[in-house]
XYZ file of C-alpha atoms in Angstrom:
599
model
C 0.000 0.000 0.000
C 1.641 3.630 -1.081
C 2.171 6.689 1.040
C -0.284 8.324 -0.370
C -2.696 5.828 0.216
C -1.887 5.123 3.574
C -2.289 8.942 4.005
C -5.768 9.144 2.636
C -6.990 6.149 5.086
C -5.874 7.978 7.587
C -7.667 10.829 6.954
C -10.286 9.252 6.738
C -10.434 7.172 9.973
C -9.799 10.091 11.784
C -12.538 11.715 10.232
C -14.504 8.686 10.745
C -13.778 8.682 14.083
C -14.188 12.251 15.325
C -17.646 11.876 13.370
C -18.357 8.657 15.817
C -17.555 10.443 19.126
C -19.689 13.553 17.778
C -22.273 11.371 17.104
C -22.753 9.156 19.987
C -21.422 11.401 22.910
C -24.640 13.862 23.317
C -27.135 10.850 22.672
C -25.434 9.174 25.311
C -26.320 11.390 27.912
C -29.472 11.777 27.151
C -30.076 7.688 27.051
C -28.503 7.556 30.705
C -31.118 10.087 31.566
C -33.987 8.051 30.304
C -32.983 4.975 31.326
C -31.750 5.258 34.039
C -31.960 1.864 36.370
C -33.176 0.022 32.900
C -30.155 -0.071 31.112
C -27.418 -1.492 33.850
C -25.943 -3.798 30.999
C -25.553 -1.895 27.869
C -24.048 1.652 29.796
C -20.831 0.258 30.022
C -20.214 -1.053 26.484
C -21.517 2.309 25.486
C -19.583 4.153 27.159
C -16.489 1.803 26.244
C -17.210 2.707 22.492
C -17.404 6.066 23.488
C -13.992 5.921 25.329
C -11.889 3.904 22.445
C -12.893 6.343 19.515
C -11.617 9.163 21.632
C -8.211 6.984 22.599
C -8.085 6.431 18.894
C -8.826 9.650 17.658
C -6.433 11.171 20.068
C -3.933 8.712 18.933
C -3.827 9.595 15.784
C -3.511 13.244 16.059
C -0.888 12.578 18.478
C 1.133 10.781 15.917
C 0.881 13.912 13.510
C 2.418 15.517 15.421
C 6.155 13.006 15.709
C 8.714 14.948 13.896
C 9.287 13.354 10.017
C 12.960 12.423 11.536
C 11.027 9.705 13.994
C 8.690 8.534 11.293
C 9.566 8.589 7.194
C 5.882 7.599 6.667
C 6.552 3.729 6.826
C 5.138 1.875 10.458
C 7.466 1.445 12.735
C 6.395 -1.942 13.358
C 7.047 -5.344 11.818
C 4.884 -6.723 9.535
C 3.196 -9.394 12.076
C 2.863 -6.291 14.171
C 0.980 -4.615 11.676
C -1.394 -7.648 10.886
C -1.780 -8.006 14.520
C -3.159 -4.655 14.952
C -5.243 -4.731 12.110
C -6.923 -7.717 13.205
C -7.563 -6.117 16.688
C -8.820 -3.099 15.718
C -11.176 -5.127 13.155
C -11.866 -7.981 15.775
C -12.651 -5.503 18.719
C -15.099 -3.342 16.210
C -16.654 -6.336 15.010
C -17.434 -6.767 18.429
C -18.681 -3.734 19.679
C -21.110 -3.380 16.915
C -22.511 -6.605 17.977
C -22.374 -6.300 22.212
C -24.153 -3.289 21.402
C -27.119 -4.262 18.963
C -30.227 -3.051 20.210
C -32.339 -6.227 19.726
C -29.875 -8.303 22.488
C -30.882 -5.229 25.322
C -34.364 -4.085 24.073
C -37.324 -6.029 25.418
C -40.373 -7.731 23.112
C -43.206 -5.476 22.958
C -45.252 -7.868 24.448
C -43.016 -7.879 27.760
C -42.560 -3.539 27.709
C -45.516 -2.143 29.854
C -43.466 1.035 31.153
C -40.555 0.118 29.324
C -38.349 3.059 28.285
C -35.345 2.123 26.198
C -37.038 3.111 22.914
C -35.696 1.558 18.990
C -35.105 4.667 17.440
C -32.849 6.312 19.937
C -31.149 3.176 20.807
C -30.351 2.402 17.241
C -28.937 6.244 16.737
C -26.686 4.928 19.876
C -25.752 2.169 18.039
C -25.068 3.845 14.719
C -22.689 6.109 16.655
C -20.788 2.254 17.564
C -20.585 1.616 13.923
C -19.099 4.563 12.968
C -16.609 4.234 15.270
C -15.764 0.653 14.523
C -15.745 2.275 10.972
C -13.318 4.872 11.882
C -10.897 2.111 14.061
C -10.624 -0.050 11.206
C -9.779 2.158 8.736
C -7.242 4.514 11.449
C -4.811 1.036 11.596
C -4.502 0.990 7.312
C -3.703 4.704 7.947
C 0.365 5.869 7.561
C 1.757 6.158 10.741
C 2.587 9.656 10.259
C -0.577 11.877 8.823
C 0.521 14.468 6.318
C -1.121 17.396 5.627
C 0.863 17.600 1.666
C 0.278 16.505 -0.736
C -3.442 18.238 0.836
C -5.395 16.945 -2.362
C -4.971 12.872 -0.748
C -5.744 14.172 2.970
C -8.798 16.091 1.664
C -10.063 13.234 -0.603
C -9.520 10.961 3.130
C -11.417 13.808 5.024
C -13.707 13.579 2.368
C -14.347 10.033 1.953
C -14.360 9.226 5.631
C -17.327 12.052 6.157
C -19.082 10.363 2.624
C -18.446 6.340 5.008
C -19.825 8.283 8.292
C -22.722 9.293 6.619
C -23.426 6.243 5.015
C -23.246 4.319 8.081
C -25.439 6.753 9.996
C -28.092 7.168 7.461
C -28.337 2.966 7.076
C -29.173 2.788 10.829
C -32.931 3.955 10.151
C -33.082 0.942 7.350
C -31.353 -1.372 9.482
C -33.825 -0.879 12.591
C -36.236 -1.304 10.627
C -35.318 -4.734 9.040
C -34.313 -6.145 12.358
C -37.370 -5.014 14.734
C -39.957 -5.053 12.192
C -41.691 -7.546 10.074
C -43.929 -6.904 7.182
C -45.602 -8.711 4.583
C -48.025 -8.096 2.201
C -50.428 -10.586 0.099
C -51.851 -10.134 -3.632
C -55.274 -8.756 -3.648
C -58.261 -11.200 -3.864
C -61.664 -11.819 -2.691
C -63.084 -13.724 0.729
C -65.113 -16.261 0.824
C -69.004 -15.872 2.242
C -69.326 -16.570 5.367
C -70.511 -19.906 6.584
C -74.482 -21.073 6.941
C -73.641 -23.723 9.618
C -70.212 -25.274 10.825
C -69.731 -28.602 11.712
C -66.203 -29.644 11.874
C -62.748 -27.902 12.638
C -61.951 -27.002 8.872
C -58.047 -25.630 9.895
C -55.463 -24.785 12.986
C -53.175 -21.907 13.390
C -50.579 -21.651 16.177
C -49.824 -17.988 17.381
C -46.288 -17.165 18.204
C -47.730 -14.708 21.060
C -50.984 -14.569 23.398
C -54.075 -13.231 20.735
C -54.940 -9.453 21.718
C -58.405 -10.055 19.845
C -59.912 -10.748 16.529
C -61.380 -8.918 14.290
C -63.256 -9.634 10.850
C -61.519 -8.756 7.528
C -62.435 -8.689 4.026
C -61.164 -12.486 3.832
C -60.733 -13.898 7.139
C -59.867 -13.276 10.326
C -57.529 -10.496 11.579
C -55.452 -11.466 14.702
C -54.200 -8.595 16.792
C -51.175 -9.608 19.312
C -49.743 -7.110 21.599
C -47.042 -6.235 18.635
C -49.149 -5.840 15.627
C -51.537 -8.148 13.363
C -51.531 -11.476 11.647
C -54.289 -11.715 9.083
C -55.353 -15.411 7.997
C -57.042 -16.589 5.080
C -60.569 -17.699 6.613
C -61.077 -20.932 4.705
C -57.287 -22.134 5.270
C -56.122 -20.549 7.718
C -52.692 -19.557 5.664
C -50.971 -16.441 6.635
C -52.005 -13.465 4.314
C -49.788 -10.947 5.849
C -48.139 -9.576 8.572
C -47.994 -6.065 10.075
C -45.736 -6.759 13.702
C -43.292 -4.250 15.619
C -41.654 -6.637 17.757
C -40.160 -3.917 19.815
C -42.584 -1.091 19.602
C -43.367 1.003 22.175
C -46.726 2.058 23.732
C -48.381 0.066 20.691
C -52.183 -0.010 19.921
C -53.875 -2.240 17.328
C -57.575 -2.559 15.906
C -59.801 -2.908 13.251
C -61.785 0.424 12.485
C -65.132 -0.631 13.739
C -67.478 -0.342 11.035
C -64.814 0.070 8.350
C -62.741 -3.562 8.145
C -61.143 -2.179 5.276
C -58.730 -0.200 7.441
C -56.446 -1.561 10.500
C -54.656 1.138 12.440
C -51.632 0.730 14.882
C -50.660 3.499 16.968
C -46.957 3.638 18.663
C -44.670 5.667 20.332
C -40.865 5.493 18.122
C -39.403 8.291 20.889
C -39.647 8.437 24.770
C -39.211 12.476 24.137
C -41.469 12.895 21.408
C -44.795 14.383 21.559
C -46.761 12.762 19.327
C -47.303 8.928 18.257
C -46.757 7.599 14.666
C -50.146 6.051 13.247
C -50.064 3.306 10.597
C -53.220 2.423 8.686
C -53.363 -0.912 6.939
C -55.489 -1.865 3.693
C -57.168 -5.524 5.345
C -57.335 -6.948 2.164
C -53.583 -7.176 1.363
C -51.729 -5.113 4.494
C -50.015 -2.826 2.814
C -49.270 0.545 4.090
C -52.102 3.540 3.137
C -50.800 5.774 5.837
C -47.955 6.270 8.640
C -47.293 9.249 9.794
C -46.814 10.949 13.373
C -50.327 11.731 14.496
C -50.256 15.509 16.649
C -51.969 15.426 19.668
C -53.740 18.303 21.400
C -52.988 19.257 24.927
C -54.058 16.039 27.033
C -54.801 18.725 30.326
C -57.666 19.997 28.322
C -58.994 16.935 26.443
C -59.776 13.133 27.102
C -58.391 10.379 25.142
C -59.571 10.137 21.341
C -61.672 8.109 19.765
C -60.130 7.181 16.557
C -61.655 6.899 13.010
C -59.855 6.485 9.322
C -60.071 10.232 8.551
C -60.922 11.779 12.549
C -60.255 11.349 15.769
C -62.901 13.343 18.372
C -62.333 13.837 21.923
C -65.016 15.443 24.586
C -64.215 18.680 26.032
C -65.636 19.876 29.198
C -65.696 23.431 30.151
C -67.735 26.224 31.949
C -70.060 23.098 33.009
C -70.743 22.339 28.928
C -69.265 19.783 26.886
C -67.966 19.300 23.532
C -67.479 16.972 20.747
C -64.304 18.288 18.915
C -62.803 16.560 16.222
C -59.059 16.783 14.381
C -58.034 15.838 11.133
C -55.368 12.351 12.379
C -52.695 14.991 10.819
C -53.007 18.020 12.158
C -54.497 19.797 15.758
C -56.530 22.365 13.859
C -60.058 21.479 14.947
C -62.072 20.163 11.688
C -65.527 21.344 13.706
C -67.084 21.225 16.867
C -70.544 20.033 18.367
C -71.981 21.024 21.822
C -73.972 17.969 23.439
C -75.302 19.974 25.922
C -75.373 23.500 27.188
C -74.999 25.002 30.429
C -78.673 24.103 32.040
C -79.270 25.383 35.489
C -80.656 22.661 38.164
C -79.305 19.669 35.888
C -76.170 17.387 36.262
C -75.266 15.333 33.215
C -73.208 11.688 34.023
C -69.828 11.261 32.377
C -68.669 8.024 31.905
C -64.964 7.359 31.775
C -65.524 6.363 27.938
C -67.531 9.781 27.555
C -70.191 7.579 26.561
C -68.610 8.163 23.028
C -67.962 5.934 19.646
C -66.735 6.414 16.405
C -68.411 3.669 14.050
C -67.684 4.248 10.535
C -69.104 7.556 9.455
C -71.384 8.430 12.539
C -70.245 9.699 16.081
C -72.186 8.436 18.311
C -73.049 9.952 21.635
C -74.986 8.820 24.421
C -76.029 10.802 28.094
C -77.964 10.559 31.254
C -79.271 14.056 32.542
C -81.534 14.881 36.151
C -82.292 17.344 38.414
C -79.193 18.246 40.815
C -81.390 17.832 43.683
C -81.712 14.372 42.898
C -78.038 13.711 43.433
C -76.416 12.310 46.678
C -72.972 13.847 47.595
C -70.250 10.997 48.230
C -66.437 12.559 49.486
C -67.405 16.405 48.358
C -68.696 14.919 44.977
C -72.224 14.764 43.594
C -73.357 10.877 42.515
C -76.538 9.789 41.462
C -78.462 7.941 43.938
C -79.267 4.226 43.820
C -82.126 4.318 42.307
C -83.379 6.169 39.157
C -85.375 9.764 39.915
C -88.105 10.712 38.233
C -86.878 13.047 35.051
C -84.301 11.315 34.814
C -83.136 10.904 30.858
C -81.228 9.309 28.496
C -80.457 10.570 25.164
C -78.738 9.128 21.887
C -76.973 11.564 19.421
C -75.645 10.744 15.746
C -73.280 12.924 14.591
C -71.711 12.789 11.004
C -68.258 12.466 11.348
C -66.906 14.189 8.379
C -68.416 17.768 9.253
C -70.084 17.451 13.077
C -73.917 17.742 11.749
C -76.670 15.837 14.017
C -77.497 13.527 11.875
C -80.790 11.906 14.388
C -81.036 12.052 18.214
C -83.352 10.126 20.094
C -84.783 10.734 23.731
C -85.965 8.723 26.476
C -87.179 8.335 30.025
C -83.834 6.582 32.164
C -85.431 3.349 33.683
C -83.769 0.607 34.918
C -79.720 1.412 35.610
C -77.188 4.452 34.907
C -75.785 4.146 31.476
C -73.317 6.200 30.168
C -71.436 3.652 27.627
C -72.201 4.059 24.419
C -74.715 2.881 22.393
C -74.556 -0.582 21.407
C -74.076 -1.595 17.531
C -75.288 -4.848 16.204
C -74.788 -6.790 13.130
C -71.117 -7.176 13.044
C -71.089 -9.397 10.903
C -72.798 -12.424 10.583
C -75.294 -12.078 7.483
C -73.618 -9.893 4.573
C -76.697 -8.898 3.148
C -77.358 -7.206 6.744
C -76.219 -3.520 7.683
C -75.746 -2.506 11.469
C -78.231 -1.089 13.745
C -77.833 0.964 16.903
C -79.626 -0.217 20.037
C -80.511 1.669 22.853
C -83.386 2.943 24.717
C -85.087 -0.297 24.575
C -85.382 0.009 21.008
C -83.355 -0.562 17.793
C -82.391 2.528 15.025
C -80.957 2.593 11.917
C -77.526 3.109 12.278
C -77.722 5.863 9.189
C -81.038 7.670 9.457
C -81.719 7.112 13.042
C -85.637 5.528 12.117
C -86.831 2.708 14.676
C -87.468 -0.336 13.376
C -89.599 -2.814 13.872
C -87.164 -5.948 14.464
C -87.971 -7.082 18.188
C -90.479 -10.084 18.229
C -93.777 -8.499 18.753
C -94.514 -10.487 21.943
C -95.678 -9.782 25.772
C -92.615 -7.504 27.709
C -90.248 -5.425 26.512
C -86.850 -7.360 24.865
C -84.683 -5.200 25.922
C -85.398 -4.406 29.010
C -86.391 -7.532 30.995
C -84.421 -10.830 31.671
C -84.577 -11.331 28.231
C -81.093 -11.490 25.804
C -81.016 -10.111 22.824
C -78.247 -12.628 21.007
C -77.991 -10.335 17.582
C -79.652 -7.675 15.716
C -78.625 -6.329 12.592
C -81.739 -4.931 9.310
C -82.474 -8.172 8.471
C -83.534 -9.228 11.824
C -83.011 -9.978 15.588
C -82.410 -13.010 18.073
C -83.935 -13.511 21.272
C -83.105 -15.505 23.768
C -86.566 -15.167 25.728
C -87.224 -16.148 29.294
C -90.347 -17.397 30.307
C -89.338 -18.135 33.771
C -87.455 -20.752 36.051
C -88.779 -24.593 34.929
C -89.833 -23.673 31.628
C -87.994 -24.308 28.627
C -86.442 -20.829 26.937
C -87.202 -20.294 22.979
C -84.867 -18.790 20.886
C -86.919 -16.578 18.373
C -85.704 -15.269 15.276
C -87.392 -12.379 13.347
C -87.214 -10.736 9.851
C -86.789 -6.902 9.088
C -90.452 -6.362 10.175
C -90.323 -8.107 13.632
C -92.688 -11.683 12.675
C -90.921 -14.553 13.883
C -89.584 -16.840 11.263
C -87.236 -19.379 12.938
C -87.374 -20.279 16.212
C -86.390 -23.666 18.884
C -86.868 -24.400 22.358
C -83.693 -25.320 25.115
C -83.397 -26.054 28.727
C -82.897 -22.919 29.750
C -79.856 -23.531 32.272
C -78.078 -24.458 28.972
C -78.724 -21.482 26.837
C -78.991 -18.909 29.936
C -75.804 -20.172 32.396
C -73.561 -22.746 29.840
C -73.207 -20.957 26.672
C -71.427 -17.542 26.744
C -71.469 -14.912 23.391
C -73.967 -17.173 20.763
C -73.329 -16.339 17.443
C -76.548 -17.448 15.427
C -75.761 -18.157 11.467
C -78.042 -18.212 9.260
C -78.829 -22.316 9.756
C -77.033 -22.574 13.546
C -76.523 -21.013 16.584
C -72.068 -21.567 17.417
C -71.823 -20.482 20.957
C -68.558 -21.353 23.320
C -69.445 -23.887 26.196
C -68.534 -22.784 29.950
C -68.938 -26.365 31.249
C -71.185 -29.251 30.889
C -71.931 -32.495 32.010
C -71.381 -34.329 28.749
C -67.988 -32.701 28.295
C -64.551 -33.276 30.400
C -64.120 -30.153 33.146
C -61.387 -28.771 31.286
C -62.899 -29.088 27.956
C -62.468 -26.223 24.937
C -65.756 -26.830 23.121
C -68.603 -25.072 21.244
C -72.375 -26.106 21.352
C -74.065 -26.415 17.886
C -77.823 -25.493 18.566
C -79.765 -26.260 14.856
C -82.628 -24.235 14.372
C -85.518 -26.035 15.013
C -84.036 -28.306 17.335
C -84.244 -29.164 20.964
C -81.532 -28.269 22.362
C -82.189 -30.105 25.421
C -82.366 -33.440 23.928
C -79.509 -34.690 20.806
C -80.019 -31.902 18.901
C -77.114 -30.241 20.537
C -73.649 -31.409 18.809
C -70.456 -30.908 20.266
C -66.967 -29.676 18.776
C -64.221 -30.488 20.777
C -61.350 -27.889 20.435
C -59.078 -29.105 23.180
C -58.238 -28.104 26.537
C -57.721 -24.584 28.779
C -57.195 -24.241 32.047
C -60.281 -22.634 34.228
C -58.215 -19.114 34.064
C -58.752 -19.092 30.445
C -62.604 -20.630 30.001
C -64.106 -17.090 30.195
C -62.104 -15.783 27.483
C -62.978 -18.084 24.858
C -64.785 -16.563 22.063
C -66.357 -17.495 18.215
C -66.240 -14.617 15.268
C -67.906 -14.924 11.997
C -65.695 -14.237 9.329
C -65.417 -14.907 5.621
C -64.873 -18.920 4.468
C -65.497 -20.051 8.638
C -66.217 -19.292 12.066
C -62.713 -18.380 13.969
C -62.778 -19.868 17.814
C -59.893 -17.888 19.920
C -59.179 -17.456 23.469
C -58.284 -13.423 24.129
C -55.257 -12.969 26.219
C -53.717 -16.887 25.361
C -51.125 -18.796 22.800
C -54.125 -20.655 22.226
C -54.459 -22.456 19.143
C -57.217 -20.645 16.536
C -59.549 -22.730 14.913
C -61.354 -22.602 11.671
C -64.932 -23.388 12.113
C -66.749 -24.530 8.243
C -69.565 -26.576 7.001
């Protein structure tokens, strides 16, 4: 290797270097700050990275500096020496970079509640290492002596070391990415209809980490873990695609609920920053329609949003009113604003902690329970409501259209019964696709657009809705009732049309269908319902009851599937979905297996 060359790596390695130290000394600080009593393990080899590109750097400026008598350019070492070196300084780089990697300290997202050693900073630490491992390697090819003539070869080294530095630093976002991420997407296609009746476990799928939830998708089920989504082909059960940030931060999945088209996830990249980075998903293939950092507004003056594709709307209370504001998801300019109430002398509206709020495709919905002050009992200083329901006391349900605030319907009732401030409840999600949602509340059911009652409730003694009756599904084709006629009598199951007749309908033992079933799901031929325990099934058994319509369901009607075993911690958690191609069993909160359900 010539002079000049020698001279022009060490340019550059010192240039490397200094770049290194410049890089990774203020971030360092700062990490210590955040971290501290987190990061016990990985402060040291920081900080020894941190120390050997200043020995280095100082090194070699030191050497500049040996008069040209001491040092004609050539190293005054032997040739093993040399190698020996070399080897070191590429041997001890080598393994810094790796000591260091971020994905050997970080922890799984799944294990990070309160975590605070973020990705992205940690992996600007760790592109600081590489540098200097970069600038090391290249300082030991360097000439022993740095010249400053001929100054075209130690400019080209400055040059070329700043041009490697870069390099390295701007390759750390690409190389998080790749090693805490994992994303695939699938070819577009179409889902299968959803099933009639099931009768046999059509397919398995083993999840790497416990199931958050499931949600529908355009062609199968969507499976949200604490990390991200896996979304299944629903009469296979193959993998689709994959959305997952193994070591995200602060990360929040879902379906839009009444848009499955769209998937969001919602995570934190920087302890110091103020906003969180949303991702929407298409369903259909999971690729990426959106990511961005999503501002927030001041949290002091606002509660937490409720999110939609385009919106997100928060309730605002002041001067004793409250208001439905609602952002653009990129931007804190307010896109309108809509008062639920103003400031009414004598009378106390309740406020739920969910502000009684939902965002459901392109409707806000909004629901309230208002009396007279004078009704309330105080409780610590505070005003509650007392036991028992006053006279005057009233509910209300408000639809609000979400792209530009306008009350769409509102609805009005006398408060009977219990305190409700949740939100109204939508049905028909999904189990007949011909079927659109409904909104029930107020002992009655409205369409979910226009806000007109309608007539699906079997037109029968009592009120559905309001006595110990269940209402199993609703959606604008129909409803299903799980009726009680009282203790020793058998319970009928009663299925209507769009104008409330019954057209379907079979009778159970009622301990059965009341105390052993949890969450039916009727189809459009069988009711698929998770078992709690029985006495023709083993203790720990994972089944679901298949209740025909028109059967008895206390005699052999009922038909078992048998989906394995769960301990008694995990019984109440087991749940059926609807999907395209089959219906998905899954147990929330578990490395259960998921099963496909098909005819």
């Amino acid at each position: 290797m010539g002079v000049k060359t020698r001279s022009a790596f060490g340019w550059a390695g010192l240039t490397v270097l200094v770049a290194g130290v410049v890089l990774l000394f203020p971030s360092y600080d700062r990490f210590v700050e955040a971290t501290r009593g987190v990061s016990e393990d990985l402060r040291p080899l920081l900080m020894g990275a941190l120390v050997l590109g200043i020995a280095a750097a100082g090194t070699v400026i030191v050497r500049a500096f040996i008069p040209e008598e001491d040092g004609d350019g050539a190293e005054p070492w032997g040739v093993r020496a040399v190698f020996a070196a070399r080897a070191a300084a590429f041997g001890l780089g080598a393994l810094l970079v790796w000591w260091t990697l971020p994905t050997r300290h970080m922890a799984l997202t799944v294990f990070n509640d309160g975590y605070r050693m973020y990705p992205e900073p940690l992996f600007g630490l760790w592109g600081g290492v590489c540098v200097i491992a970069l600038g090391l390697f290249l300082s030991v090819f360097g000439e022993w002596r740095l010249r400053t003539r001929p100054w075209p070869v130690a400019a080209a080294g400055v040059l070329a070391g700043a041009v490697g530095a870069t390099l390295v630093w701007a390759g750390t976002p690409s190389a998080r990415h790749a090693l805490t991420s994992e994303h695939t997407v699938a070819p577009a296609g179409e889902g299968a209809p959803i099933p009639a009746e099931v009768t046999r476990i059509g397919w398995t799928w083993e999840p790497e980490l416990p199931v958050v939830g499931v949600d529908a998708g355009p062609r199968g089920p969507i499976v949200r873990h604490a990390d991200g989504f896996t979304a299944l082909d629903g009469s296979s059960g193959e993998e689709l695609w994959t959305y997952r940030l193994h070591y995200g931060r602060k990360v929040e999945t879902g379906v839009f609920p009444g848009t499955p088209e769209r998937a969001h996830l919602l995570h934190r990249e920087d302890p110091t920053a103020e906003t969180r980075t949303l991702v929407v998903l298409d369903t259909a293939t999971g690729e990426v329609v959106h990511d961005a950092p999503m501002p927030e507004p001041d949290e002091e003056e606002t509660r937490r949003a409720h999110l939609g594709v385009d919106v997100r709307v928060r309730l605002v209370h002041e001067d004793g009113a409250s208001t439905v504001v609602a952002h653009p998801v990129d931007s804190t300019e307010p896109l309108w604003e809509h008062t639920v109430e103003d400031v009414v002398p004598g009378r106390w509206c309740h406020r739920e902690p969910d502000d009684g709020m939902r965002v459901y495709g392109d409707r806000v919905l909004i629901a309230r329970h208002c009396m007279d002050e004078e009704d309330l009992v105080e409780e610590d200083g505070s005003p509650y409501p007392p036991q028992e329901v006053p006279e005057g006391a009233v509910r209300s349900v408000t639809a609000l259209d979400a792209a530009t605030g306008e009350q769409v319907w509102r609805h009005e009732g006398v408060l009977r019964g219990r305190y409700d401030g949740h939100p109204p409840v939508i049905g028909g999600e999904p189990a007949r696709e011909a079927a659109d949602p409904v909104v029930t509340d107020l002992g009655a059911v409205f369409d979910l657009e226009t806000g007109e009652p309608l007539p699906l409730l079997p037109d029968l003694p009592g009120e559905p809705l309001e006595s110990g009756d269940r209402l199993w599904a609703v959606d604008t084709a129909g409803a299903v009732v799980l009726r009680d006629p009282g203790e020793e009598e058998p319970s009928p199951v009663l299925r209507t049309d769009a104008t409330g007749e019954v057209v379907r309908t079979f009778e159970g033992d009622r301990t059965l269908l009341r105390h052993q079933l949890m969450s039916p799901l009727p189809l459009a031929e069988t009711v698929v319902a998770p078992v709690l325990f029985h006495d023709d099934l083993p203790e720990d058994a994972r089944a679901v009851a298949l209740l025909p319509w028109g059967g008895t369901p206390a005699g052999d009607d009922v038909r078992w599937i048998d989906l394995g075993r769960y301990s008694d911690t995990d019984r109440e958690d087991h749940r059926v979905l609807a999907g395209p191609g089959s219906v998905v069993s899954y147990v929330r909160d578990t490395a259960l297996p998921l099963h496909g359900l098909v005819p």
